[in-house]
PDB file of C-alpha atoms in Angstrom:
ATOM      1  CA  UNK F   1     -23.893  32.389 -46.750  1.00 48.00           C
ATOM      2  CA  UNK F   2     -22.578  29.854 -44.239  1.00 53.00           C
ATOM      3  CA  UNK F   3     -20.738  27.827 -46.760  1.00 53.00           C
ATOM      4  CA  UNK F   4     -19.046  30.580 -48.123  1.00 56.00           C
ATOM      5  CA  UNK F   5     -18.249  31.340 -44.944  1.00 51.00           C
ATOM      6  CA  UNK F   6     -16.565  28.327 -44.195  1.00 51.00           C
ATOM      7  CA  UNK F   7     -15.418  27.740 -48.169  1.00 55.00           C
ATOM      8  CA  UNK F   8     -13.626  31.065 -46.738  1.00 62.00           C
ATOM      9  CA  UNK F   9     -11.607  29.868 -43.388  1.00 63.00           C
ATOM     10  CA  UNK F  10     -10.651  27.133 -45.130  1.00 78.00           C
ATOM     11  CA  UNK F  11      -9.722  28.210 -48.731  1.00 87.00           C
ATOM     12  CA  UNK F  12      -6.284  27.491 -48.192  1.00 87.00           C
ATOM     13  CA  UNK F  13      -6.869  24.202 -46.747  1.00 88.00           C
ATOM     14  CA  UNK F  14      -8.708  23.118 -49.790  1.00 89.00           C
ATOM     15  CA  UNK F  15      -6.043  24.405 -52.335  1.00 92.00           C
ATOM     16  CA  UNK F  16      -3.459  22.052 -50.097  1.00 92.00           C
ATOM     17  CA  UNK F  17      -5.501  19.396 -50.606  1.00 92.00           C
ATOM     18  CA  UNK F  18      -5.675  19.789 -53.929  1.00 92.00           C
ATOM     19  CA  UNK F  19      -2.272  19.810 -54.357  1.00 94.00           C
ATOM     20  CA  UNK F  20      -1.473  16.732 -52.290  1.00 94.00           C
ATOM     21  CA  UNK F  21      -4.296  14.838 -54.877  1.00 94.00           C
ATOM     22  CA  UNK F  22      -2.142  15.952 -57.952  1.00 94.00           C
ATOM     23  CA  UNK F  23       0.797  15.112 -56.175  1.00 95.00           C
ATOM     24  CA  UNK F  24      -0.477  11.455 -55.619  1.00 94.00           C
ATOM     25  CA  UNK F  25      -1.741  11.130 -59.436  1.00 93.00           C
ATOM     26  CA  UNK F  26       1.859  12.142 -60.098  1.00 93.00           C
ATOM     27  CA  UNK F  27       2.932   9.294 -57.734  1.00 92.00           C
ATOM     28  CA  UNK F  28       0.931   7.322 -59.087  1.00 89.00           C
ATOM     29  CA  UNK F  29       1.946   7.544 -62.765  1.00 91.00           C
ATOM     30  CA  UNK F  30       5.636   6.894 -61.413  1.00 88.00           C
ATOM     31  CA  UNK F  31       4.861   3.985 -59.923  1.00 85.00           C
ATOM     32  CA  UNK F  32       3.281   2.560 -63.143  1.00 86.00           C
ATOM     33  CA  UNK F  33       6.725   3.921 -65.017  1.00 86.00           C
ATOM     34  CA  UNK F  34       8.934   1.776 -62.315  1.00 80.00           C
ATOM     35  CA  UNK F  35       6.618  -1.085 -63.201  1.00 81.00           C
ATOM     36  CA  UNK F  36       7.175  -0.829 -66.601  1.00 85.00           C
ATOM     37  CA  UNK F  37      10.633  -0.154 -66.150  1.00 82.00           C
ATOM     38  CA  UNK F  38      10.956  -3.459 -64.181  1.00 79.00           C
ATOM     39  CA  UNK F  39       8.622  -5.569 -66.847  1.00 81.00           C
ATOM     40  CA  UNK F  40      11.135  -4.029 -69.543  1.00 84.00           C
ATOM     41  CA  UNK F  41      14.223  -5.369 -67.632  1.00 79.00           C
ATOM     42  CA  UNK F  42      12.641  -8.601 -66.763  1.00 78.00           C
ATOM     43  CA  UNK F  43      11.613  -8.725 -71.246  1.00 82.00           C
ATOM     44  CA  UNK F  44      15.506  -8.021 -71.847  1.00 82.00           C
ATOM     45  CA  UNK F  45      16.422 -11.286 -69.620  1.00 81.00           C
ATOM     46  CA  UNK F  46      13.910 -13.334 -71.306  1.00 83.00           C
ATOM     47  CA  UNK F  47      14.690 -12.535 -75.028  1.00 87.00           C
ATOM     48  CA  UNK F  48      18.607 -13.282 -73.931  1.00 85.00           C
ATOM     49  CA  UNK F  49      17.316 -16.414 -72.787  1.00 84.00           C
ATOM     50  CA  UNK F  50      16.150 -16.843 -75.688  1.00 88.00           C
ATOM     51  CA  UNK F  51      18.697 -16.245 -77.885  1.00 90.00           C
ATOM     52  CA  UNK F  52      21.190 -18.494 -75.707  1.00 88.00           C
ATOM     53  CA  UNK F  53      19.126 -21.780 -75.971  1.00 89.00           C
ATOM     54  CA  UNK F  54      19.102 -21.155 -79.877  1.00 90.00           C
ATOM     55  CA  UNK F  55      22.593 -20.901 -79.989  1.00 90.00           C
ATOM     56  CA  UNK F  56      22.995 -23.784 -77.329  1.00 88.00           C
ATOM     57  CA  UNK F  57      20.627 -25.945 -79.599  1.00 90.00           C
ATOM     58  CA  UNK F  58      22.541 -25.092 -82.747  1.00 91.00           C
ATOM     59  CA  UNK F  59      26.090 -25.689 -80.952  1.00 88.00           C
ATOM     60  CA  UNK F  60      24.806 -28.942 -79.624  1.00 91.00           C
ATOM     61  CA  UNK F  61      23.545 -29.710 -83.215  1.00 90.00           C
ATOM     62  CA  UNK F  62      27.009 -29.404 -84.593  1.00 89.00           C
ATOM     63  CA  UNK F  63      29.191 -31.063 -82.149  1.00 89.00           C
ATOM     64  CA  UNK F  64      30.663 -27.722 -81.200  1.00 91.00           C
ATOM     65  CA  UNK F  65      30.512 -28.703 -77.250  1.00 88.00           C
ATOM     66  CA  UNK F  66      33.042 -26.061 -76.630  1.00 89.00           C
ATOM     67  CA  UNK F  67      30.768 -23.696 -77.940  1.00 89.00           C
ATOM     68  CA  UNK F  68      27.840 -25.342 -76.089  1.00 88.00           C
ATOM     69  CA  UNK F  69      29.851 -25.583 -72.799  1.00 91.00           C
ATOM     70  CA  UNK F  70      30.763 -21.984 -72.788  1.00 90.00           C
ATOM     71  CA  UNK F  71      26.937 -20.851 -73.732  1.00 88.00           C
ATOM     72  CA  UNK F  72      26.262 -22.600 -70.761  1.00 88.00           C
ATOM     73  CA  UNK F  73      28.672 -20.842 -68.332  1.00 88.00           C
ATOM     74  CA  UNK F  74      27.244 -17.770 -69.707  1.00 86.00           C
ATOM     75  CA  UNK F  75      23.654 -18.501 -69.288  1.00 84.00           C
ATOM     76  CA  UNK F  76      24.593 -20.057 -65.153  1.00 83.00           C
ATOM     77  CA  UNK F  77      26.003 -16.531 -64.705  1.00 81.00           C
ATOM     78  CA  UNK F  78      22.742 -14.880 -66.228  1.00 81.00           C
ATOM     79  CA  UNK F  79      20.398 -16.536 -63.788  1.00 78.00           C
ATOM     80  CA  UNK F  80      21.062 -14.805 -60.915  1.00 76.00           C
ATOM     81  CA  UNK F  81      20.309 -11.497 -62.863  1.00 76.00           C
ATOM     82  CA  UNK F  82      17.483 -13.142 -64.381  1.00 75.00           C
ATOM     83  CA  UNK F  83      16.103 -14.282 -60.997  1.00 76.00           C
ATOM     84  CA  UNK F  84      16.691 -10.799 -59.454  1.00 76.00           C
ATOM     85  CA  UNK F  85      14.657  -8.896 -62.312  1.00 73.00           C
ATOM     86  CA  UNK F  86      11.985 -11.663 -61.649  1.00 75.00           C
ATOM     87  CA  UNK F  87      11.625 -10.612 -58.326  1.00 77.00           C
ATOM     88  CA  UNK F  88      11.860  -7.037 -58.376  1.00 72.00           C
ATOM     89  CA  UNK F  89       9.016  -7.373 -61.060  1.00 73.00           C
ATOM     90  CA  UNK F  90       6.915  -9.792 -59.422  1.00 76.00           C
ATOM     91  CA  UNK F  91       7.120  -7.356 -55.369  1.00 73.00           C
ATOM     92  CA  UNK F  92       5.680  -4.735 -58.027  1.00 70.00           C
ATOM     93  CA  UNK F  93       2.590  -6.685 -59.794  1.00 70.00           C
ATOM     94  CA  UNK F  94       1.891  -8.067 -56.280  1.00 71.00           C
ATOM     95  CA  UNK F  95       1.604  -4.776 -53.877  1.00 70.00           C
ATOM     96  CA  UNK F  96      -1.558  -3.709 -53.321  1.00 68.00           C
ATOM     97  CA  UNK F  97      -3.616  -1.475 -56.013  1.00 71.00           C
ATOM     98  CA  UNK F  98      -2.837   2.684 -55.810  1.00 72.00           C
ATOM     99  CA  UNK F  99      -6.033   3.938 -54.843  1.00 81.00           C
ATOM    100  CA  UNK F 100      -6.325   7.504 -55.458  1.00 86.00           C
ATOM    101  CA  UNK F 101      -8.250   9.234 -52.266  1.00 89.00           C
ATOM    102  CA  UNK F 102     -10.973  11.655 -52.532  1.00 89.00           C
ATOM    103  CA  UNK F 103     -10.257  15.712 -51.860  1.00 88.00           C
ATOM    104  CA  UNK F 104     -12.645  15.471 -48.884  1.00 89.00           C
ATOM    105  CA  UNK F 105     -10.884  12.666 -47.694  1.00 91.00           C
ATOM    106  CA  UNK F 106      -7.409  14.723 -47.990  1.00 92.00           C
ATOM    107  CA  UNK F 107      -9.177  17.442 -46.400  1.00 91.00           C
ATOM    108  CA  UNK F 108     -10.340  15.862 -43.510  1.00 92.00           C
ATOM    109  CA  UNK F 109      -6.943  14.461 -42.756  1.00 92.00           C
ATOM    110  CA  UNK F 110      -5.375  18.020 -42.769  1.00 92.00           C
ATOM    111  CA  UNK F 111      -7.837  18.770 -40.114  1.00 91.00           C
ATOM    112  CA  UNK F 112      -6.703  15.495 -38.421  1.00 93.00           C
ATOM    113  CA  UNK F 113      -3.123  16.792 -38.171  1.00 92.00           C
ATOM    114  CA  UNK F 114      -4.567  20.081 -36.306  1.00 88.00           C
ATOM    115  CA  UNK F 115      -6.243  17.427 -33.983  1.00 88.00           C
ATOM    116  CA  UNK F 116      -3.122  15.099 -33.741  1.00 89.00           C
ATOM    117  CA  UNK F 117      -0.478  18.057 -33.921  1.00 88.00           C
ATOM    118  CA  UNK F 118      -2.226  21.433 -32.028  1.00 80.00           C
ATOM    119  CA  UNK F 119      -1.106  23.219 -35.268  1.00 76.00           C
ATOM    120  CA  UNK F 120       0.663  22.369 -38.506  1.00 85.00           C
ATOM    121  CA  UNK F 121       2.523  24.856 -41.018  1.00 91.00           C
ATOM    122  CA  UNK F 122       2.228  24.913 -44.939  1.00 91.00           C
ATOM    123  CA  UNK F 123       3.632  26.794 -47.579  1.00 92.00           C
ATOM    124  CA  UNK F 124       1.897  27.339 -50.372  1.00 91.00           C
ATOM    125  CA  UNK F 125       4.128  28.678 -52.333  1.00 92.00           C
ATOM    126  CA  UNK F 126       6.635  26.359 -51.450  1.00 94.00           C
ATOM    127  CA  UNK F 127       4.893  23.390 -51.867  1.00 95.00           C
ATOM    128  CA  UNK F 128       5.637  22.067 -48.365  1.00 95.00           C
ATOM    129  CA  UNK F 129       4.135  20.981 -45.416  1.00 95.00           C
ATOM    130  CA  UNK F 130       5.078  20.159 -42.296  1.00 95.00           C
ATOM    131  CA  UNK F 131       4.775  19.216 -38.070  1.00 96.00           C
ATOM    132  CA  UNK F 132       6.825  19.706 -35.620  1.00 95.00           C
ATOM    133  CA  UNK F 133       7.544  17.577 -32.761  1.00 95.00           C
ATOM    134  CA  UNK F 134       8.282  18.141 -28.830  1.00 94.00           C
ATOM    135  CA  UNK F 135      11.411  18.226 -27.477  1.00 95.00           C
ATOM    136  CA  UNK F 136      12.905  14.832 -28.018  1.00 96.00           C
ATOM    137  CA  UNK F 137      14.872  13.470 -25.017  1.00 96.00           C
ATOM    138  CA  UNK F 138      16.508   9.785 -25.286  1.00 95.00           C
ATOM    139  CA  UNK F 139      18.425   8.137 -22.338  1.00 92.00           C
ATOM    140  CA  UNK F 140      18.504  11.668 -20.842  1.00 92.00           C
ATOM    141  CA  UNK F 141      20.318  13.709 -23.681  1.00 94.00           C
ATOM    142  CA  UNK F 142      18.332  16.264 -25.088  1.00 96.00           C
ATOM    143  CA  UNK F 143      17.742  16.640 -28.583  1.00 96.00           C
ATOM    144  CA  UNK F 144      15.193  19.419 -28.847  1.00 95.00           C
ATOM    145  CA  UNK F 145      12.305  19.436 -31.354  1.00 96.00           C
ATOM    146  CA  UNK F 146      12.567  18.442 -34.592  1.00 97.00           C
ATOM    147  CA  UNK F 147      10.388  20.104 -38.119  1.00 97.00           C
ATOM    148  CA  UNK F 148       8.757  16.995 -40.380  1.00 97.00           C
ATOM    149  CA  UNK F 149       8.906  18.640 -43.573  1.00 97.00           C
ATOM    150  CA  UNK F 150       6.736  17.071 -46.719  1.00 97.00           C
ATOM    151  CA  UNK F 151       8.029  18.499 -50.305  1.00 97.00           C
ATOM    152  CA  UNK F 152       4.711  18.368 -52.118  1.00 96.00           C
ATOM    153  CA  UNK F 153       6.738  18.139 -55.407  1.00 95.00           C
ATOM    154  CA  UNK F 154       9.317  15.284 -54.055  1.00 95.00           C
ATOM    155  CA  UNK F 155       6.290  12.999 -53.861  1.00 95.00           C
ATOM    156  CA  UNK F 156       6.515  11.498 -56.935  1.00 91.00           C
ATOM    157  CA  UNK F 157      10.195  10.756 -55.975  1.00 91.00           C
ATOM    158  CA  UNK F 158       9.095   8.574 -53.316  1.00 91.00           C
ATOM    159  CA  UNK F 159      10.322   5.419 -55.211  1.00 85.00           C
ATOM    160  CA  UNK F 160      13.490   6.770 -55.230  1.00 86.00           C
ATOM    161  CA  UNK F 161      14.364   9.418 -52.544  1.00 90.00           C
ATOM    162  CA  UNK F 162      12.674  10.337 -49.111  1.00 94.00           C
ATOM    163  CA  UNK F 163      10.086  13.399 -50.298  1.00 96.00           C
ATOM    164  CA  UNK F 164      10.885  14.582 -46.847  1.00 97.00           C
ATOM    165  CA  UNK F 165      13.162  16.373 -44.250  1.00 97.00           C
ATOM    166  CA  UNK F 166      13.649  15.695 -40.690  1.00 97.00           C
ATOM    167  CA  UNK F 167      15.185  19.153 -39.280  1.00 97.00           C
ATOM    168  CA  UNK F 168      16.412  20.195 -35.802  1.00 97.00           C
ATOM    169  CA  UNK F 169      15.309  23.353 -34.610  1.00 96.00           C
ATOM    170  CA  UNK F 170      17.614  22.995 -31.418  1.00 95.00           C
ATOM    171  CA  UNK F 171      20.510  21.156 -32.411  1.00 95.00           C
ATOM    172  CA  UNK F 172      22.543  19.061 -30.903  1.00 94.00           C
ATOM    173  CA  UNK F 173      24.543  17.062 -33.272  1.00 94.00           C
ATOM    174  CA  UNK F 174      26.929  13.898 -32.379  1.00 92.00           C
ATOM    175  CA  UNK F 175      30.519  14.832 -31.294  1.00 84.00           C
ATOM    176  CA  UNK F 176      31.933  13.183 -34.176  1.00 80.00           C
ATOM    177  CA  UNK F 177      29.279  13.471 -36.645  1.00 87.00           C
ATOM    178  CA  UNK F 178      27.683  17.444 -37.097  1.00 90.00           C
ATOM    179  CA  UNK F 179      24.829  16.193 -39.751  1.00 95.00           C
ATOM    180  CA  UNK F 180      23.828  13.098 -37.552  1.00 95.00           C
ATOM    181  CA  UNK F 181      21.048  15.142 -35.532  1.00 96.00           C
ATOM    182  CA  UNK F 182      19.491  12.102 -33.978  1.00 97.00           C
ATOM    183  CA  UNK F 183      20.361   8.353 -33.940  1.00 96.00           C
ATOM    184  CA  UNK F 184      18.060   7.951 -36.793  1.00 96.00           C
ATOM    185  CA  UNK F 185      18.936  11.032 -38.696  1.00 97.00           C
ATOM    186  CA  UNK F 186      21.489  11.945 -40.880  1.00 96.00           C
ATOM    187  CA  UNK F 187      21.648  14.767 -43.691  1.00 95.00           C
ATOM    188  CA  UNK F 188      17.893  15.447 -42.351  1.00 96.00           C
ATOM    189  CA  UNK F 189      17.066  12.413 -44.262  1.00 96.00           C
ATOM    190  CA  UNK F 190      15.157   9.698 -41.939  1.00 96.00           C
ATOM    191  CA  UNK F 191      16.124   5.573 -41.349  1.00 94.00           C
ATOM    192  CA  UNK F 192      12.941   4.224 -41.487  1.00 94.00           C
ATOM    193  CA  UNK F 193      13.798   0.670 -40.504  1.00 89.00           C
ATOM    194  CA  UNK F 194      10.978  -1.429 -40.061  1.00 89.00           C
ATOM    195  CA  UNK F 195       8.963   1.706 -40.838  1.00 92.00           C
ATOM    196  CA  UNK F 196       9.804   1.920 -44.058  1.00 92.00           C
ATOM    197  CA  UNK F 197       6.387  -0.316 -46.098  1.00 89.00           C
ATOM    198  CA  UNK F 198       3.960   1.621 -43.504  1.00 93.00           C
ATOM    199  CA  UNK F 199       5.252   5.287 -43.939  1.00 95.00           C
ATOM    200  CA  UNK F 200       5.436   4.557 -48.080  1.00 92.00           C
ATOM    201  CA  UNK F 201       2.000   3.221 -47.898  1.00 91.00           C
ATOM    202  CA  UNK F 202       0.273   6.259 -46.238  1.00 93.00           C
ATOM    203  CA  UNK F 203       2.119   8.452 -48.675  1.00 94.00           C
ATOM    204  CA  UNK F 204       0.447   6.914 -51.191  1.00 90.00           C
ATOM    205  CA  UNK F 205      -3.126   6.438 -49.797  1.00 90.00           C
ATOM    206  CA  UNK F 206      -3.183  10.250 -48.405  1.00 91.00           C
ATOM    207  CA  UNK F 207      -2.874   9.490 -45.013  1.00 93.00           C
ATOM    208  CA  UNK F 208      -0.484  12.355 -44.113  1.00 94.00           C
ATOM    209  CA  UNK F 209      -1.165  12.480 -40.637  1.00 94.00           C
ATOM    210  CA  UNK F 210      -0.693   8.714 -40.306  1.00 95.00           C
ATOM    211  CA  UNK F 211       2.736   9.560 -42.062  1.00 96.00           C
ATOM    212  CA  UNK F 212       3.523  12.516 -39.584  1.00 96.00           C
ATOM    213  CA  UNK F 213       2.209  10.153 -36.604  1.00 96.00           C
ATOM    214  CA  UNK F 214       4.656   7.086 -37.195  1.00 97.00           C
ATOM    215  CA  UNK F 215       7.341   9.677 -38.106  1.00 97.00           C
ATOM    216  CA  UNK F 216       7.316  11.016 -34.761  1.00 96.00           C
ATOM    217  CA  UNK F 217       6.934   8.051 -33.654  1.00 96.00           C
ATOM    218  CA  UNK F 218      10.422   7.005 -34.744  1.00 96.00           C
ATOM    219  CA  UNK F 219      12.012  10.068 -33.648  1.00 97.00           C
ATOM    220  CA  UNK F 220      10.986   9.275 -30.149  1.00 96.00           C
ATOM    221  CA  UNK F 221      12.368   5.698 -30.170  1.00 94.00           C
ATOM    222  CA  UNK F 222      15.942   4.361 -29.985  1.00 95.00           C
ATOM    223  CA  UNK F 223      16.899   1.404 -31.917  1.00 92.00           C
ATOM    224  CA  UNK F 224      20.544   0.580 -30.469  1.00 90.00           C
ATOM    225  CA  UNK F 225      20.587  -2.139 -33.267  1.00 88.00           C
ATOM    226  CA  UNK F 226      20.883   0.613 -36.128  1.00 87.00           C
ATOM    227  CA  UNK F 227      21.565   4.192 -35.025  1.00 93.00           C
ATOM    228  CA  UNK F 228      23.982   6.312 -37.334  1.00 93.00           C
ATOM    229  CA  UNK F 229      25.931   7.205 -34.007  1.00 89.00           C
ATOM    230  CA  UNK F 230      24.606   5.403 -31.052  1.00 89.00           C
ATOM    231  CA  UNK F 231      23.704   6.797 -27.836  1.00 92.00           C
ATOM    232  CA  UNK F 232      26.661   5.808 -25.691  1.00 84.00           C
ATOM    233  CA  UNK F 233      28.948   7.407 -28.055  1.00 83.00           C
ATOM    234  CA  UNK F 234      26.883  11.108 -28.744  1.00 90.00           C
ATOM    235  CA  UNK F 235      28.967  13.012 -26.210  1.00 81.00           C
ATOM    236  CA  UNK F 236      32.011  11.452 -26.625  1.00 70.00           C
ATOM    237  CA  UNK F 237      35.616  12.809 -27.963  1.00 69.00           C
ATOM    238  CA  UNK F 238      37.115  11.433 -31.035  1.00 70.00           C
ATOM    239  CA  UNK F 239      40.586  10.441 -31.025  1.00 71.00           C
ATOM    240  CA  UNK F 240      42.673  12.293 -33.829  1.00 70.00           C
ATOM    241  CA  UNK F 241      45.041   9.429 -34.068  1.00 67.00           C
ATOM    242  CA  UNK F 242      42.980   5.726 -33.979  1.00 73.00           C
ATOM    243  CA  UNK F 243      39.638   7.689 -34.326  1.00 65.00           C
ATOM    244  CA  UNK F 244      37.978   5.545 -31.152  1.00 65.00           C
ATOM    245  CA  UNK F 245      35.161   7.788 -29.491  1.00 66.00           C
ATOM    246  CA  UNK F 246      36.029   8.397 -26.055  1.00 62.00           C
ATOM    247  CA  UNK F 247      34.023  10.190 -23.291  1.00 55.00           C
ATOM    248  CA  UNK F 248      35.274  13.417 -22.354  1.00 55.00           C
ATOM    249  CA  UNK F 249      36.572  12.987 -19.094  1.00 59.00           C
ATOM    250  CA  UNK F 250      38.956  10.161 -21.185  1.00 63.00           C
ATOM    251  CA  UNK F 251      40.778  12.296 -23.453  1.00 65.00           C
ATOM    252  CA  UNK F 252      43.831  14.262 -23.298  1.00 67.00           C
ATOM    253  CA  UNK F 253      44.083  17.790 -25.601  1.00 68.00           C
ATOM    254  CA  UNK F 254      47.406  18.347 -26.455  1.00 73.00           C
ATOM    255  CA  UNK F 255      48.326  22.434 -26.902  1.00 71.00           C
ATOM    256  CA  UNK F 256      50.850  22.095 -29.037  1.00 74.00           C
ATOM    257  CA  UNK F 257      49.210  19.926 -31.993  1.00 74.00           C
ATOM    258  CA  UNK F 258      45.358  20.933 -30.778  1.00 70.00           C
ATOM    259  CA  UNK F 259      44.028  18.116 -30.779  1.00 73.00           C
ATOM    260  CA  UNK F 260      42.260  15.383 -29.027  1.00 70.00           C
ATOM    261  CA  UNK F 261      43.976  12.050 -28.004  1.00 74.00           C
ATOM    262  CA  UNK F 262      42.591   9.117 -26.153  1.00 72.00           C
ATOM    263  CA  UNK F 263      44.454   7.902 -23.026  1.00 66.00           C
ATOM    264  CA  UNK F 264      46.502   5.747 -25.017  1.00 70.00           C
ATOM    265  CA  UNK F 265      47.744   7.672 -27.797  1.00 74.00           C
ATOM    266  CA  UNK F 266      48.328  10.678 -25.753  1.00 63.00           C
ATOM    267  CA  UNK F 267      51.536   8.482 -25.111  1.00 61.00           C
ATOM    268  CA  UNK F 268      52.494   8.524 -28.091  1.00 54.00           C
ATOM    269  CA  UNK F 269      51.727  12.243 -29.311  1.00 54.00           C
ATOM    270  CA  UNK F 270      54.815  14.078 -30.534  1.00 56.00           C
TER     271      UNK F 270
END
């Protein structure tokens, strides 16, 4: 009676975490595909290679060095293809294996979140999950709180696309840029920087409140090195004429075009 008591609070719980595990066989399965799709690239390179030191042995044979020199240009020009396919292939065969995580283990990191998080929303229907963060304040400018959304179907895009959204609830967008929502944020999609092994790699072990974690984390750091607008620009004005960002107390609005001009092209302003 007790278990299906608590088979009962947490029925929708469970069906999450079943969804997350067919989510991550999906993942998995993609992953293979890219591998295959990079051994299949690499294959191409090597049968070219192939076929060019035949031809280059058969040139060489004849006393056709024209031939032979020209075979040769072609096959210097192939090697940096043939070196970048090698590479792409060999990153793949040498990450770590895809380990598929148990339910319970899913499970017990949803409860984790409630732990980590107070509360977390999901849509069954909708195949989503998601946090949401406190208000987010860098070098004193507000940015309010901000939704983590996880597509449960976009997982198996993770290879290719971010299977998540990063969406202000209180915005307050860059003067010159209305989809960059943070420094880090643009079009709700998320630069990872340095971030960007670690989050993959608890997407694919399960770990989704280790994702949501370092996610946050992010959002509450600045990185002046690689912001989409940085932080000494948010508030400023941008000049309709040389397009230089200017602090509002540095640019002029002229009534007659309506528009904004910096001090120095107000000047000119006809």
């Amino acid at each position: 009676m007790r278990k299906e008591k608590i088979m009962r609070k947490y029925k929708n719980k469970i069906k999450l975490a079943n969804m997350l595990l067919d989510a991550l066989l999906d993942l998995k399965r993609a992953k293979f595909q890219h591998l295959q799709g990079k051994l299949e690239n690499f294959s191409y390179k090597c049968n070219d290679a192939t076929k060019d030191s035949h031809l280059f042995y058969a040139a060489v044979e004849k006393g056709w060095f024209g031939s032979a020199e020209k075979i040769k240009t072609r096959v210097s020009r192939n090697l940096n293809d043939f070196s970048y396919h090698l590479q792409q292939f060999k990153n793949l065969a040498d990450s770590d294996e895809f380990k598929l995580p148990k339910p319970a283990v899913i499970f017990a990191d949803l409860i984790q979140i409630e732990d980590e998080f107070g509360d977390f929303q999901f849509d069954l229907k909708a195949r989503t999950v998601s946090v949401t963060t406190d208000p987010i304040t860098l070098d004193e400018i507000p940015f309010g709180s901000f939704e983590i959304r996880l597509s449960i179907d976009e997982v198996s895009k993770l290879y290719s696309e971010s299977p998540y959204r990063i969406i202000a609830l209180e915005p307050n967008p860059a003067a010159t840029d209305d989809n960059v929502t943070h420094p880090h944020v643009s079009g709700e999609k998320l630069c990872e920087g340095d971030g960007h092994v670690a989050i993959h790699k608890a997407i694919e072990q399960g770990r989704i409140c280790d994702f949501f974690t370092m996610v946050v984390n992010i959002l509450q750091t600045y990185n002046p090195d690689s912001p989409y607008v940085a932080l000494s620009d948010w508030d400023g004005v941008c000049c309709y004429d040389c397009g230089y960002t200017v602090s509002g107390d540095e640019c002029y609005y002229c009534e007659d075009c309506e528009r904004d001009f910096c001090s120095q092209c107000s000047t000119y302003c006809q």
